[in-house]
Amino acid sequence: MSDYKIETKCVQSGYRPGNGEPRQIPIVQSTTFRYDTGEDMGKLFDLEASGYFYTRLQNPTNDCVAAKICDMEGGSAAMLTSSGQAASFYSVFNIASCGDHVVASSAIYGGTYNLFAVTMKRMGIEFTFVRPDCTDEELNAAFRTNTKAVFGETVSNPSLRVLDIERFAKAAHEHGVPLIVDNTFATPVNCRPIEWGADIVIHSTTKYMDGHGAGVGGCIVDSGKFDWTRYPDRFPGLCTPDESYHGVTYTERFGLGGAYITKATAQLMRDFGSIQSPQNAFLLNLGLESLHLRVKRHCENAQRIAEFLSGHEKIAWVKYAGLPGDEDHALAQKYLPGGVCGVVSFGVKGGREAASRLMAGLKLAAIETHVADARTCCLHPATTTHRQMNDEELAAAGVSPDLIRYSCGIESADDLIADLEQALAQV
Ligand SMILES: *Cc1c(COP(=O)(O)O)cnc(C)c1O
């Protein structure tokens, strides 16, 4: 990890060209890599030498970009995945199997909720969901003897709750398990969860990191700080020989800094193959270079729009932790002093009907299943991303039926406000 500030890391980390080498990260558009002898390649298969042999497991372009995000988050090792969903799945499945249990915040992305509560449940992993503002007693009561991890989002999509990372990390560590934090909405520009005790950080790089709606992708960063070897019985996959990989014991061979990511690459990427394409990794890196500039502007626009909406007579409520009256304002001041995110949620008076009239009237904000894009967009989760949830589950996830998720782009805030004004006049 370098000591540079986040702005410098966004631009420079992960790739340092040698004399006469390309200034920009080369796109290594190759599925495979050539070796002089079978023995050379055998060492790679045995994880005895590091190098590339097949892009389903690792690719040099991806590794440069993963190394940049790793440095930005202050981690010890990182990997790219084909999507944020793959990152969420791998991050948990790397340490939890059939018969295990995970504690998760109920305020998480709808796709993650479905992955956990439906698909991973079918794989035999049980999840207990706790409200992000639950009491310490409720949080501690959620743990079981077979609990393997705690999961939450720094700023939840779309409910925009702020996770008390220190409190959740403390509870996780008291029960001998790591805290996994999805830092997609905050980005390492606004918050670096590892500094607050999180052990593993994941991203949907599809959002602010790419930032231009160009490529779906994900990333997993390990802090290298969680000591798996203190609990060898709880994490046998990391602390005992992997028979599917020539008997390697990941914690012994790769240390605490490398064990988790090497296992996820050697086992999960090998078997599930959710690799990011090197082309997408290249595009992602272009996004990362300007992330610090864009996030600042996204947040400034969101703050102004949240203030405008909260003073408007046709608006029922506004959820943005940057507003002084917000239930999460104190947490935002602690964890996100430089800005929360560019997404604002609000309800229009008149509920579902009024919400769809407002959305139809907007000219600059496009209706999209997307957020965190340079272009402003909006969505009505109850009828789209969260439609698999019943009203009770919606309420637990902090999504009311009238909620509109408005993702501020980097256009002029004046123009966005004028657009909202004219659309509200039609409601
Ligand atoms: C979008 C999103 C995901 C899923 O990422 P994909 O790249 O769409 O697979 C996960 N977590 C959060 C917070 C998200 O916003």
Coordinates of N, CA, C and O and ligand atoms in Angstrom, one line a residue, residues 82-88 108-109 111-112 151 153 155-157 182-185 202-207 215-218 371 405, ligand 1:
S82 N -16.5 -10.5 -12.9 CA -17.3 -10.1 -14.1 C -18.4 -9.2 -13.7 O -18.9 -8.4 -14.5
S83 N -18.8 -9.2 -12.4 CA -19.9 -8.3 -12.0 C -19.8 -8.1 -10.5 O -19.1 -8.8 -9.8
G84 N -20.6 -7.1 -10.0 CA -20.7 -7.0 -8.6 C -21.4 -8.2 -7.9 O -21.0 -8.6 -6.8
Q85 N -22.3 -8.8 -8.6 CA -23.0 -10.0 -8.1 C -22.0 -11.1 -7.8 O -22.0 -11.8 -6.8
A86 N -21.0 -11.3 -8.8 CA -20.0 -12.3 -8.7 C -19.1 -12.0 -7.5 O -18.7 -12.9 -6.7
A87 N -18.8 -10.7 -7.3 CA -18.0 -10.3 -6.1 C -18.7 -10.6 -4.8 O -18.1 -11.2 -3.9
S88 N -20.0 -10.3 -4.7 CA -20.7 -10.6 -3.5 C -20.7 -12.1 -3.2 O -20.5 -12.5 -2.1
I108 N -29.6 -3.7 2.1 CA -28.6 -4.1 1.0 C -29.3 -4.0 -0.3 O -30.5 -4.0 -0.4
Y109 N -28.5 -4.1 -1.3 CA -29.0 -4.1 -2.7 C -29.9 -5.2 -3.0 O -29.7 -6.3 -2.5
G111 N -30.4 -7.2 -5.5 CA -29.8 -8.3 -6.1 C -29.0 -9.1 -5.1 O -29.0 -10.4 -5.2
T112 N -28.4 -8.4 -4.2 CA -27.6 -9.1 -3.2 C -28.5 -9.9 -2.2 O -28.3 -11.0 -1.8
F151 N -22.1 -9.2 6.8 CA -22.1 -8.5 5.5 C -22.9 -7.2 5.6 O -24.0 -7.2 6.2
E153 N -23.5 -2.9 3.6 CA -23.2 -1.9 2.6 C -22.9 -0.5 3.3 O -23.7 -0.1 4.1
V155 N -23.1 2.6 2.2 CA -24.3 3.3 1.9 C -25.1 2.4 1.1 O -24.7 2.0 0.0
S156 N -26.3 2.1 1.6 CA -27.1 1.0 1.0 C -27.9 1.5 -0.2 O -28.3 2.6 -0.3
N157 N -27.9 0.6 -1.2 CA -28.7 0.8 -2.4 C -30.0 0.1 -2.4 O -29.9 -1.1 -2.3
D182 N -19.7 -3.9 1.3 CA -19.9 -3.5 -0.1 C -19.8 -2.0 -0.1 O -20.7 -1.3 0.4
N183 N -18.7 -1.5 -0.7 CA -18.4 -0.1 -0.7 C -18.7 0.6 -2.0 O -18.2 1.7 -2.3
T184 N -19.7 0.0 -2.7 CA -20.0 0.5 -4.1 C -20.4 2.0 -4.1 O -19.9 2.8 -4.9
F185 N -21.4 2.4 -3.2 CA -21.9 3.7 -3.3 C -21.0 4.8 -2.7 O -21.0 5.9 -3.2
I202 N -15.9 -5.2 -1.0 CA -16.3 -5.5 -2.4 C -16.9 -4.3 -3.1 O -17.3 -3.4 -2.5
H203 N -16.9 -4.4 -4.4 CA -17.5 -3.4 -5.2 C -18.3 -3.9 -6.4 O -17.8 -4.9 -7.0
S204 N -19.3 -3.3 -6.8 CA -19.8 -3.3 -8.1 C -19.1 -2.2 -8.8 O -19.5 -1.0 -8.7
T205 N -18.1 -2.5 -9.6 CA -17.4 -1.5 -10.3 C -18.2 -0.9 -11.5 O -17.8 0.1 -12.1
T206 N -19.3 -1.6 -11.8 CA -20.3 -1.1 -12.8 C -20.7 0.4 -12.5 O -21.1 1.1 -13.4
K207 N -20.7 0.7 -11.2 CA -21.3 2.0 -10.8 C -20.2 3.1 -10.9 O -19.7 3.3 -11.9
G215 N -19.3 -0.7 -18.7 CA -18.9 -2.1 -18.5 C -19.4 -2.6 -17.1 O -19.2 -1.9 -16.1
V216 N -20.0 -3.8 -17.1 CA -20.4 -4.4 -15.8 C -19.1 -5.1 -15.3 O -18.4 -5.7 -16.0
G217 N -18.9 -4.9 -13.9 CA -17.8 -5.5 -13.3 C -17.8 -5.5 -11.8 O -18.7 -4.8 -11.2
G218 N -16.9 -6.2 -11.2 CA -16.9 -6.3 -9.7 C -15.4 -6.4 -9.3 O -14.5 -6.6 -10.1
V371 N -27.4 3.1 -11.6 CA -27.1 4.3 -10.8 C -25.7 4.6 -11.0 O -24.9 3.9 -11.6
R405 N -35.5 6.4 -6.7 CA -34.1 6.5 -6.5 C -33.6 7.5 -7.6 O -33.7 7.1 -8.8
Ligands
LIG1 C1 -25.3 -2.8 -8.6 C2 -24.9 -3.3 -7.2 C3 -24.5 -4.6 -7.0 C4 -24.5 -5.6 -8.1 O1 -23.5 -5.3 -9.1 P1 -23.6 -5.7 -10.6 O2 -22.3 -5.1 -11.1 O3 -24.8 -5.1 -11.2 O4 -23.6 -7.2 -10.7 C5 -24.0 -4.9 -5.7 N1 -24.0 -4.0 -4.7 C6 -24.4 -2.8 -4.9 C7 -24.4 -1.8 -3.7 C8 -24.9 -2.3 -6.1 O5 -25.3 -1.1 -6.3

